[in-house]
PDB file of N, CA and C in Angstrom:
ATOM      1  N   SER A1495     -27.702 -31.686   1.796  1.00 60.00           N
ATOM      2  CA  SER A1495     -27.575 -30.321   2.307  1.00 60.00           C
ATOM      3  C   SER A1495     -26.450 -29.598   1.582  1.00 60.00           C
ATOM      4  N   ARG A1496     -26.682 -28.333   1.311  1.00 67.00           N
ATOM      5  CA  ARG A1496     -25.649 -27.549   0.599  1.00 67.00           C
ATOM      6  C   ARG A1496     -24.573 -27.114   1.565  1.00 67.00           C
ATOM      7  N   SER A1497     -23.340 -27.168   1.098  1.00 68.00           N
ATOM      8  CA  SER A1497     -22.257 -26.693   1.961  1.00 68.00           C
ATOM      9  C   SER A1497     -22.272 -25.174   1.973  1.00 68.00           C
ATOM     10  N   PRO A1498     -21.875 -24.575   3.095  1.00 72.00           N
ATOM     11  CA  PRO A1498     -21.882 -23.112   3.146  1.00 72.00           C
ATOM     12  C   PRO A1498     -20.893 -22.524   2.139  1.00 72.00           C
ATOM     13  N   ALA A1499     -21.207 -21.334   1.661  1.00 70.00           N
ATOM     14  CA  ALA A1499     -20.302 -20.667   0.715  1.00 70.00           C
ATOM     15  C   ALA A1499     -18.953 -20.447   1.392  1.00 70.00           C
ATOM     16  N   PRO A1500     -17.871 -20.639   0.654  1.00 76.00           N
ATOM     17  CA  PRO A1500     -16.565 -20.412   1.288  1.00 76.00           C
ATOM     18  C   PRO A1500     -16.418 -18.954   1.725  1.00 76.00           C
ATOM     19  N   GLN A1501     -15.716 -18.763   2.810  1.00 89.00           N
ATOM     20  CA  GLN A1501     -15.518 -17.405   3.313  1.00 89.00           C
ATOM     21  C   GLN A1501     -14.656 -16.621   2.325  1.00 89.00           C
ATOM     22  N   GLU A1502     -15.056 -15.379   2.071  1.00 89.00           N
ATOM     23  CA  GLU A1502     -14.268 -14.553   1.154  1.00 89.00           C
ATOM     24  C   GLU A1502     -13.038 -14.032   1.876  1.00 89.00           C
ATOM     25  N   LEU A1503     -11.906 -14.219   1.254  1.00 91.00           N
ATOM     26  CA  LEU A1503     -10.640 -13.778   1.847  1.00 91.00           C
ATOM     27  C   LEU A1503      -9.886 -12.931   0.840  1.00 91.00           C
ATOM     28  N   THR A1504      -9.282 -11.884   1.339  1.00 91.00           N
ATOM     29  CA  THR A1504      -8.407 -11.054   0.510  1.00 91.00           C
ATOM     30  C   THR A1504      -7.142 -10.793   1.306  1.00 91.00           C
ATOM     31  N   THR A1505      -6.014 -11.096   0.718  1.00 94.00           N
ATOM     32  CA  THR A1505      -4.753 -10.750   1.380  1.00 94.00           C
ATOM     33  C   THR A1505      -4.023  -9.757   0.493  1.00 94.00           C
ATOM     34  N   VAL A1506      -3.373  -8.820   1.156  1.00 94.00           N
ATOM     35  CA  VAL A1506      -2.608  -7.815   0.434  1.00 94.00           C
ATOM     36  C   VAL A1506      -1.234  -7.737   1.079  1.00 94.00           C
ATOM     37  N   ARG A1507      -0.214  -7.648   0.244  1.00 96.00           N
ATOM     38  CA  ARG A1507       1.166  -7.544   0.737  1.00 96.00           C
ATOM     39  C   ARG A1507       1.843  -6.362   0.066  1.00 96.00           C
ATOM     40  N   VAL A1508       2.564  -5.599   0.848  1.00 97.00           N
ATOM     41  CA  VAL A1508       3.404  -4.529   0.302  1.00 97.00           C
ATOM     42  C   VAL A1508       4.830  -5.043   0.439  1.00 97.00           C
ATOM     43  N   GLN A1509       5.535  -5.190  -0.696  1.00 96.00           N
ATOM     44  CA  GLN A1509       6.830  -5.871  -0.701  1.00 96.00           C
ATOM     45  C   GLN A1509       7.833  -5.156  -1.601  1.00 96.00           C
ATOM     46  N   ASP A1510       9.036  -5.645  -1.560  1.00 96.00           N
ATOM     47  CA  ASP A1510      10.047  -5.343  -2.581  1.00 96.00           C
ATOM     48  C   ASP A1510      10.195  -3.846  -2.880  1.00 96.00           C
ATOM     49  N   PRO A1511      10.550  -3.032  -1.860  1.00 95.00           N
ATOM     50  CA  PRO A1511      10.770  -1.606  -2.143  1.00 95.00           C
ATOM     51  C   PRO A1511      11.948  -1.404  -3.101  1.00 95.00           C
ATOM     52  N   ARG A1512      11.803  -0.495  -4.050  1.00 95.00           N
ATOM     53  CA  ARG A1512      12.888  -0.172  -4.986  1.00 95.00           C
ATOM     54  C   ARG A1512      13.121   1.328  -5.017  1.00 95.00           C
ATOM     55  N   VAL A1513      14.380   1.696  -4.892  1.00 92.00           N
ATOM     56  CA  VAL A1513      14.749   3.119  -4.970  1.00 92.00           C
ATOM     57  C   VAL A1513      15.025   3.457  -6.432  1.00 92.00           C
ATOM     58  N   HIS A1514      14.427   4.538  -6.909  1.00 93.00           N
ATOM     59  CA  HIS A1514      14.652   5.007  -8.284  1.00 93.00           C
ATOM     60  C   HIS A1514      15.419   6.324  -8.240  1.00 93.00           C
ATOM     61  N   ASN A1515      16.288   6.540  -9.209  1.00 90.00           N
ATOM     62  CA  ASN A1515      17.097   7.775  -9.301  1.00 90.00           C
ATOM     63  C   ASN A1515      17.878   8.029  -8.015  1.00 90.00           C
ATOM     64  N   GLU A1516      18.440   6.987  -7.446  1.00 85.00           N
ATOM     65  CA  GLU A1516      19.113   7.115  -6.151  1.00 85.00           C
ATOM     66  C   GLU A1516      20.186   8.193  -6.188  1.00 85.00           C
ATOM     67  N   GLY A1517      20.240   8.985  -5.131  1.00 84.00           N
ATOM     68  CA  GLY A1517      21.266  10.024  -5.024  1.00 84.00           C
ATOM     69  C   GLY A1517      20.919  11.312  -5.742  1.00 84.00           C
ATOM     70  N   SER A1518      19.794  11.349  -6.476  1.00 84.00           N
ATOM     71  CA  SER A1518      19.436  12.598  -7.151  1.00 84.00           C
ATOM     72  C   SER A1518      18.283  13.270  -6.408  1.00 84.00           C
ATOM     73  N   TRP A1519      18.015  14.506  -6.745  1.00 84.00           N
ATOM     74  CA  TRP A1519      16.970  15.257  -6.039  1.00 84.00           C
ATOM     75  C   TRP A1519      15.583  14.661  -6.269  1.00 84.00           C
ATOM     76  N   ASN A1520      15.417  13.920  -7.374  1.00 87.00           N
ATOM     77  CA  ASN A1520      14.083  13.349  -7.626  1.00 87.00           C
ATOM     78  C   ASN A1520      14.057  11.834  -7.396  1.00 87.00           C
ATOM     79  N   SER A1521      14.814  11.377  -6.401  1.00 88.00           N
ATOM     80  CA  SER A1521      14.768   9.948  -6.101  1.00 88.00           C
ATOM     81  C   SER A1521      13.473   9.634  -5.352  1.00 88.00           C
ATOM     82  N   TYR A1522      12.974   8.438  -5.540  1.00 90.00           N
ATOM     83  CA  TYR A1522      11.772   7.997  -4.827  1.00 90.00           C
ATOM     84  C   TYR A1522      11.807   6.483  -4.709  1.00 90.00           C
ATOM     85  N   VAL A1523      10.944   5.980  -3.853  1.00 93.00           N
ATOM     86  CA  VAL A1523      10.846   4.542  -3.632  1.00 93.00           C
ATOM     87  C   VAL A1523       9.465   4.098  -4.079  1.00 93.00           C
ATOM     88  N   ASP A1524       9.396   2.983  -4.800  1.00 95.00           N
ATOM     89  CA  ASP A1524       8.077   2.387  -5.009  1.00 95.00           C
ATOM     90  C   ASP A1524       8.058   0.981  -4.428  1.00 95.00           C
ATOM     91  N   TYR A1525       6.852   0.484  -4.234  1.00 97.00           N
ATOM     92  CA  TYR A1525       6.642  -0.794  -3.555  1.00 97.00           C
ATOM     93  C   TYR A1525       5.755  -1.678  -4.419  1.00 97.00           C
ATOM     94  N   LYS A1526       6.001  -2.968  -4.353  1.00 98.00           N
ATOM     95  CA  LYS A1526       5.141  -3.921  -5.057  1.00 98.00           C
ATOM     96  C   LYS A1526       3.944  -4.222  -4.166  1.00 98.00           C
ATOM     97  N   ILE A1527       2.744  -4.089  -4.715  1.00 97.00           N
ATOM     98  CA  ILE A1527       1.520  -4.417  -3.985  1.00 97.00           C
ATOM     99  C   ILE A1527       0.943  -5.663  -4.634  1.00 97.00           C
ATOM    100  N   PHE A1528       0.887  -6.717  -3.841  1.00 97.00           N
ATOM    101  CA  PHE A1528       0.396  -8.001  -4.336  1.00 97.00           C
ATOM    102  C   PHE A1528      -0.935  -8.293  -3.660  1.00 97.00           C
ATOM    103  N   LEU A1529      -1.956  -8.568  -4.446  1.00 94.00           N
ATOM    104  CA  LEU A1529      -3.282  -8.846  -3.917  1.00 94.00           C
ATOM    105  C   LEU A1529      -3.715 -10.236  -4.351  1.00 94.00           C
ATOM    106  N   HIS A1530      -4.241 -11.001  -3.404  1.00 95.00           N
ATOM    107  CA  HIS A1530      -4.771 -12.326  -3.703  1.00 95.00           C
ATOM    108  C   HIS A1530      -6.143 -12.427  -3.041  1.00 95.00           C
ATOM    109  N   THR A1531      -7.143 -12.873  -3.794  1.00 94.00           N
ATOM    110  CA  THR A1531      -8.497 -12.927  -3.240  1.00 94.00           C
ATOM    111  C   THR A1531      -9.288 -14.072  -3.845  1.00 94.00           C
ATOM    112  N   ASN A1532     -10.287 -14.537  -3.116  1.00 93.00           N
ATOM    113  CA  ASN A1532     -11.254 -15.465  -3.705  1.00 93.00           C
ATOM    114  C   ASN A1532     -12.619 -14.774  -3.837  1.00 93.00           C
ATOM    115  N   SER A1533     -12.656 -13.472  -3.647  1.00 90.00           N
ATOM    116  CA  SER A1533     -13.905 -12.717  -3.702  1.00 90.00           C
ATOM    117  C   SER A1533     -14.462 -12.671  -5.122  1.00 90.00           C
ATOM    118  N   ARG A1534     -15.767 -12.830  -5.243  1.00 89.00           N
ATOM    119  CA  ARG A1534     -16.403 -12.745  -6.568  1.00 89.00           C
ATOM    120  C   ARG A1534     -16.419 -11.312  -7.100  1.00 89.00           C
ATOM    121  N   ALA A1535     -16.193 -10.355  -6.214  1.00 88.00           N
ATOM    122  CA  ALA A1535     -16.202  -8.949  -6.643  1.00 88.00           C
ATOM    123  C   ALA A1535     -15.021  -8.616  -7.555  1.00 88.00           C
ATOM    124  N   PHE A1536     -13.984  -9.460  -7.541  1.00 87.00           N
ATOM    125  CA  PHE A1536     -12.790  -9.223  -8.359  1.00 87.00           C
ATOM    126  C   PHE A1536     -12.774 -10.195  -9.529  1.00 87.00           C
ATOM    127  N   THR A1537     -12.508  -9.697 -10.727  1.00 90.00           N
ATOM    128  CA  THR A1537     -12.375 -10.614 -11.862  1.00 90.00           C
ATOM    129  C   THR A1537     -11.018 -11.313 -11.809  1.00 90.00           C
ATOM    130  N   ALA A1538      -9.963 -10.563 -11.509  1.00 90.00           N
ATOM    131  CA  ALA A1538      -8.635 -11.177 -11.372  1.00 90.00           C
ATOM    132  C   ALA A1538      -8.454 -11.624  -9.921  1.00 90.00           C
ATOM    133  N   LYS A1539      -8.060 -12.863  -9.727  1.00 94.00           N
ATOM    134  CA  LYS A1539      -7.896 -13.382  -8.360  1.00 94.00           C
ATOM    135  C   LYS A1539      -6.553 -12.961  -7.766  1.00 94.00           C
ATOM    136  N   THR A1540      -5.596 -12.661  -8.616  1.00 95.00           N
ATOM    137  CA  THR A1540      -4.336 -12.105  -8.118  1.00 95.00           C
ATOM    138  C   THR A1540      -3.989 -10.909  -8.997  1.00 95.00           C
ATOM    139  N   SER A1541      -3.395  -9.917  -8.380  1.00 94.00           N
ATOM    140  CA  SER A1541      -2.906  -8.786  -9.161  1.00 94.00           C
ATOM    141  C   SER A1541      -1.685  -8.220  -8.471  1.00 94.00           C
ATOM    142  N   CYS A1542      -0.887  -7.544  -9.269  1.00 96.00           N
ATOM    143  CA  CYS A1542       0.373  -7.031  -8.763  1.00 96.00           C
ATOM    144  C   CYS A1542       0.673  -5.707  -9.470  1.00 96.00           C
ATOM    145  N   VAL A1543       0.913  -4.660  -8.692  1.00 97.00           N
ATOM    146  CA  VAL A1543       1.255  -3.353  -9.257  1.00 97.00           C
ATOM    147  C   VAL A1543       2.365  -2.749  -8.409  1.00 97.00           C
ATOM    148  N   ARG A1544       3.054  -1.754  -8.949  1.00 98.00           N
ATOM    149  CA  ARG A1544       4.044  -1.005  -8.174  1.00 98.00           C
ATOM    150  C   ARG A1544       3.496   0.402  -7.965  1.00 98.00           C
ATOM    151  N   ARG A1545       3.566   0.900  -6.735  1.00 97.00           N
ATOM    152  CA  ARG A1545       3.068   2.238  -6.427  1.00 97.00           C
ATOM    153  C   ARG A1545       4.021   2.934  -5.470  1.00 97.00           C
ATOM    154  N   ARG A1546       4.061   4.250  -5.564  1.00 95.00           N
ATOM    155  CA  ARG A1546       4.892   5.039  -4.655  1.00 95.00           C
ATOM    156  C   ARG A1546       4.013   5.737  -3.628  1.00 95.00           C
ATOM    157  N   TYR A1547       4.657   6.313  -2.623  1.00 94.00           N
ATOM    158  CA  TYR A1547       3.934   6.886  -1.483  1.00 94.00           C
ATOM    159  C   TYR A1547       2.878   7.902  -1.919  1.00 94.00           C
ATOM    160  N   ARG A1548       3.235   8.765  -2.865  1.00 94.00           N
ATOM    161  CA  ARG A1548       2.290   9.822  -3.262  1.00 94.00           C
ATOM    162  C   ARG A1548       0.996   9.239  -3.831  1.00 94.00           C
ATOM    163  N   GLU A1549       1.071   8.027  -4.398  1.00 96.00           N
ATOM    164  CA  GLU A1549      -0.145   7.397  -4.922  1.00 96.00           C
ATOM    165  C   GLU A1549      -1.022   6.852  -3.786  1.00 96.00           C
ATOM    166  N   PHE A1550      -0.390   6.422  -2.697  1.00 96.00           N
ATOM    167  CA  PHE A1550      -1.152   6.043  -1.502  1.00 96.00           C
ATOM    168  C   PHE A1550      -1.849   7.283  -0.927  1.00 96.00           C
ATOM    169  N   ALA A1551      -1.132   8.403  -0.922  1.00 95.00           N
ATOM    170  CA  ALA A1551      -1.705   9.652  -0.397  1.00 95.00           C
ATOM    171  C   ALA A1551      -2.910  10.075  -1.242  1.00 95.00           C
ATOM    172  N   TRP A1552      -2.791   9.922  -2.574  1.00 95.00           N
ATOM    173  CA  TRP A1552      -3.917  10.231  -3.468  1.00 95.00           C
ATOM    174  C   TRP A1552      -5.106   9.329  -3.134  1.00 95.00           C
ATOM    175  N   LEU A1553      -4.857   8.022  -2.970  1.00 94.00           N
ATOM    176  CA  LEU A1553      -5.926   7.070  -2.658  1.00 94.00           C
ATOM    177  C   LEU A1553      -6.615   7.459  -1.348  1.00 94.00           C
ATOM    178  N   ARG A1554      -5.831   7.831  -0.356  1.00 94.00           N
ATOM    179  CA  ARG A1554      -6.414   8.201   0.939  1.00 94.00           C
ATOM    180  C   ARG A1554      -7.321   9.429   0.801  1.00 94.00           C
ATOM    181  N   ARG A1555      -6.879  10.417   0.002  1.00 93.00           N
ATOM    182  CA  ARG A1555      -7.722  11.615  -0.222  1.00 93.00           C
ATOM    183  C   ARG A1555      -9.035  11.234  -0.894  1.00 93.00           C
ATOM    184  N   GLN A1556      -8.988  10.321  -1.870  1.00 93.00           N
ATOM    185  CA  GLN A1556     -10.214   9.881  -2.549  1.00 93.00           C
ATOM    186  C   GLN A1556     -11.141   9.176  -1.568  1.00 93.00           C
ATOM    187  N   LEU A1557     -10.567   8.332  -0.718  1.00 92.00           N
ATOM    188  CA  LEU A1557     -11.380   7.619   0.279  1.00 92.00           C
ATOM    189  C   LEU A1557     -12.036   8.613   1.234  1.00 92.00           C
ATOM    190  N   GLN A1558     -11.280   9.629   1.636  1.00 91.00           N
ATOM    191  CA  GLN A1558     -11.824  10.625   2.564  1.00 91.00           C
ATOM    192  C   GLN A1558     -13.009  11.363   1.946  1.00 91.00           C
ATOM    193  N   LYS A1559     -12.923  11.665   0.652  1.00 91.00           N
ATOM    194  CA  LYS A1559     -14.014  12.373  -0.031  1.00 91.00           C
ATOM    195  C   LYS A1559     -15.301  11.564   0.012  1.00 91.00           C
ATOM    196  N   ASN A1560     -15.151  10.234  -0.049  1.00 86.00           N
ATOM    197  CA  ASN A1560     -16.314   9.360  -0.201  1.00 86.00           C
ATOM    198  C   ASN A1560     -16.680   8.592   1.058  1.00 86.00           C
ATOM    199  N   ALA A1561     -15.945   8.799   2.134  1.00 80.00           N
ATOM    200  CA  ALA A1561     -16.109   7.930   3.300  1.00 80.00           C
ATOM    201  C   ALA A1561     -17.276   8.318   4.196  1.00 80.00           C
ATOM    202  N   GLY A1562     -17.771   9.537   4.091  1.00 80.00           N
ATOM    203  CA  GLY A1562     -18.818   9.962   5.014  1.00 80.00           C
ATOM    204  C   GLY A1562     -18.276   9.937   6.434  1.00 80.00           C
ATOM    205  N   LEU A1563     -18.914   9.163   7.296  1.00 80.00           N
ATOM    206  CA  LEU A1563     -18.491   9.128   8.701  1.00 80.00           C
ATOM    207  C   LEU A1563     -17.541   7.980   8.997  1.00 80.00           C
ATOM    208  N   VAL A1564     -17.203   7.184   7.992  1.00 83.00           N
ATOM    209  CA  VAL A1564     -16.296   6.059   8.218  1.00 83.00           C
ATOM    210  C   VAL A1564     -14.869   6.596   8.322  1.00 83.00           C
ATOM    211  N   PRO A1565     -14.154   6.308   9.414  1.00 88.00           N
ATOM    212  CA  PRO A1565     -12.794   6.829   9.515  1.00 88.00           C
ATOM    213  C   PRO A1565     -11.864   6.174   8.485  1.00 88.00           C
ATOM    214  N   VAL A1566     -11.059   6.979   7.835  1.00 91.00           N
ATOM    215  CA  VAL A1566     -10.094   6.478   6.852  1.00 91.00           C
ATOM    216  C   VAL A1566      -8.780   6.235   7.592  1.00 91.00           C
ATOM    217  N   PRO A1567      -8.161   5.062   7.385  1.00 91.00           N
ATOM    218  CA  PRO A1567      -6.920   4.778   8.126  1.00 91.00           C
ATOM    219  C   PRO A1567      -5.804   5.779   7.806  1.00 91.00           C
ATOM    220  N   GLU A1568      -4.895   5.921   8.746  1.00 92.00           N
ATOM    221  CA  GLU A1568      -3.759   6.833   8.575  1.00 92.00           C
ATOM    222  C   GLU A1568      -2.697   6.184   7.694  1.00 92.00           C
ATOM    223  N   LEU A1569      -1.937   7.040   7.026  1.00 94.00           N
ATOM    224  CA  LEU A1569      -0.732   6.588   6.321  1.00 94.00           C
ATOM    225  C   LEU A1569       0.454   6.782   7.249  1.00 94.00           C
ATOM    226  N   PRO A1570       1.536   6.025   7.033  1.00 90.00           N
ATOM    227  CA  PRO A1570       2.745   6.333   7.794  1.00 90.00           C
ATOM    228  C   PRO A1570       3.192   7.744   7.434  1.00 90.00           C
ATOM    229  N   GLY A1571       3.784   8.455   8.384  1.00 80.00           N
ATOM    230  CA  GLY A1571       4.109   9.859   8.171  1.00 80.00           C
ATOM    231  C   GLY A1571       5.102  10.092   7.060  1.00 80.00           C
ATOM    232  N   LYS A1572       5.041  11.283   6.492  1.00 72.00           N
ATOM    233  CA  LYS A1572       6.089  11.725   5.559  1.00 72.00           C
ATOM    234  C   LYS A1572       7.258  12.134   6.424  1.00 72.00           C
ATOM    235  N   SER A1573       8.436  11.710   6.100  1.00 64.00           N
ATOM    236  CA  SER A1573       9.506  11.985   7.034  1.00 64.00           C
ATOM    237  C   SER A1573      10.435  13.049   6.503  1.00 64.00           C
ATOM    238  N   GLY A1574      10.373  14.214   7.099  1.00 58.00           N
ATOM    239  CA  GLY A1574      11.399  15.212   6.825  1.00 58.00           C
ATOM    240  C   GLY A1574      12.543  15.011   7.792  1.00 58.00           C
ATOM    241  N   LEU A1575      12.197  14.618   9.031  1.00 56.00           N
ATOM    242  CA  LEU A1575      13.204  14.509  10.097  1.00 56.00           C
ATOM    243  C   LEU A1575      13.317  13.067  10.534  1.00 56.00           C
ATOM    244  N   PHE A1576      13.938  12.253   9.717  1.00 56.00           N
ATOM    245  CA  PHE A1576      14.059  10.847  10.074  1.00 56.00           C
ATOM    246  C   PHE A1576      15.448  10.578  10.624  1.00 56.00           C
ATOM    247  N   VAL A1577      15.495   9.922  11.788  1.00 61.00           N
ATOM    248  CA  VAL A1577      16.780   9.562  12.378  1.00 61.00           C
ATOM    249  C   VAL A1577      16.960   8.065  12.188  1.00 61.00           C
ATOM    250  N   GLY A1578      18.048   7.668  11.585  1.00 64.00           N
ATOM    251  CA  GLY A1578      18.303   6.255  11.335  1.00 64.00           C
ATOM    252  C   GLY A1578      18.651   6.055   9.879  1.00 64.00           C
ATOM    253  N   SER A1579      18.769   4.798   9.495  1.00 75.00           N
ATOM    254  CA  SER A1579      19.205   4.504   8.128  1.00 75.00           C
ATOM    255  C   SER A1579      18.032   4.604   7.155  1.00 75.00           C
ATOM    256  N   THR A1580      18.364   4.818   5.900  1.00 84.00           N
ATOM    257  CA  THR A1580      17.346   4.860   4.852  1.00 84.00           C
ATOM    258  C   THR A1580      16.617   3.527   4.785  1.00 84.00           C
ATOM    259  N   ASP A1581      17.360   2.421   4.910  1.00 87.00           N
ATOM    260  CA  ASP A1581      16.738   1.090   4.843  1.00 87.00           C
ATOM    261  C   ASP A1581      15.696   0.920   5.938  1.00 87.00           C
ATOM    262  N   GLU A1582      16.033   1.413   7.123  1.00 88.00           N
ATOM    263  CA  GLU A1582      15.123   1.333   8.271  1.00 88.00           C
ATOM    264  C   GLU A1582      13.851   2.133   7.968  1.00 88.00           C
ATOM    265  N   PHE A1583      14.035   3.323   7.433  1.00 87.00           N
ATOM    266  CA  PHE A1583      12.904   4.181   7.088  1.00 87.00           C
ATOM    267  C   PHE A1583      12.009   3.504   6.043  1.00 87.00           C
ATOM    268  N   ILE A1584      12.635   2.952   5.009  1.00 91.00           N
ATOM    269  CA  ILE A1584      11.880   2.306   3.927  1.00 91.00           C
ATOM    270  C   ILE A1584      11.098   1.112   4.475  1.00 91.00           C
ATOM    271  N   GLU A1585      11.720   0.348   5.367  1.00 93.00           N
ATOM    272  CA  GLU A1585      11.042  -0.819   5.950  1.00 93.00           C
ATOM    273  C   GLU A1585       9.885  -0.382   6.847  1.00 93.00           C
ATOM    274  N   ARG A1586      10.086   0.669   7.645  1.00 91.00           N
ATOM    275  CA  ARG A1586       8.997   1.166   8.499  1.00 91.00           C
ATOM    276  C   ARG A1586       7.834   1.667   7.651  1.00 91.00           C
ATOM    277  N   ARG A1587       8.161   2.364   6.577  1.00 93.00           N
ATOM    278  CA  ARG A1587       7.115   2.868   5.687  1.00 93.00           C
ATOM    279  C   ARG A1587       6.393   1.695   5.020  1.00 93.00           C
ATOM    280  N   ARG A1588       7.139   0.678   4.593  1.00 95.00           N
ATOM    281  CA  ARG A1588       6.525  -0.498   3.969  1.00 95.00           C
ATOM    282  C   ARG A1588       5.496  -1.124   4.920  1.00 95.00           C
ATOM    283  N   GLN A1589       5.875  -1.285   6.174  1.00 95.00           N
ATOM    284  CA  GLN A1589       4.965  -1.866   7.166  1.00 95.00           C
ATOM    285  C   GLN A1589       3.719  -0.986   7.343  1.00 95.00           C
ATOM    286  N   GLY A1590       3.933   0.335   7.396  1.00 95.00           N
ATOM    287  CA  GLY A1590       2.817   1.265   7.563  1.00 95.00           C
ATOM    288  C   GLY A1590       1.869   1.254   6.374  1.00 95.00           C
ATOM    289  N   LEU A1591       2.419   1.152   5.159  1.00 96.00           N
ATOM    290  CA  LEU A1591       1.585   1.105   3.954  1.00 96.00           C
ATOM    291  C   LEU A1591       0.781  -0.194   3.922  1.00 96.00           C
ATOM    292  N   GLN A1592       1.392  -1.281   4.359  1.00 95.00           N
ATOM    293  CA  GLN A1592       0.663  -2.546   4.392  1.00 95.00           C
ATOM    294  C   GLN A1592      -0.495  -2.477   5.396  1.00 95.00           C
ATOM    295  N   ARG A1593      -0.233  -1.900   6.579  1.00 95.00           N
ATOM    296  CA  ARG A1593      -1.314  -1.742   7.585  1.00 95.00           C
ATOM    297  C   ARG A1593      -2.457  -0.902   7.013  1.00 95.00           C
ATOM    298  N   PHE A1594      -2.087   0.177   6.298  1.00 95.00           N
ATOM    299  CA  PHE A1594      -3.088   1.055   5.671  1.00 95.00           C
ATOM    300  C   PHE A1594      -3.986   0.253   4.732  1.00 95.00           C
ATOM    301  N   LEU A1595      -3.377  -0.556   3.850  1.00 94.00           N
ATOM    302  CA  LEU A1595      -4.161  -1.307   2.879  1.00 94.00           C
ATOM    303  C   LEU A1595      -5.001  -2.395   3.545  1.00 94.00           C
ATOM    304  N   GLU A1596      -4.464  -3.006   4.586  1.00 92.00           N
ATOM    305  CA  GLU A1596      -5.240  -4.053   5.282  1.00 92.00           C
ATOM    306  C   GLU A1596      -6.481  -3.453   5.937  1.00 92.00           C
ATOM    307  N   ARG A1597      -6.330  -2.258   6.502  1.00 90.00           N
ATOM    308  CA  ARG A1597      -7.490  -1.629   7.165  1.00 90.00           C
ATOM    309  C   ARG A1597      -8.499  -1.167   6.142  1.00 90.00           C
TER     310      ARG A1597
END
């Protein structure tokens, strides 16, 4: 008897936030996105890229254009009025971006 095909699994992690141009008007944070999968749909089983928030926002807009009636997950909010430390904000955003990619 043939064994069943292994279940396809994909894990994604948003890690290692880095602040660029700190203290200047054009400072931003990017995050490392690490993907690991056994899916046949991917040629590379692991990949790693760095992306910033605006690129997640672009991805969400593209998904919305093509999603039809499928709801597109929310991104963590853009914070103009954030109370607390920058580190806290960056960590909360990291968690929100990871939830977005998992969904």
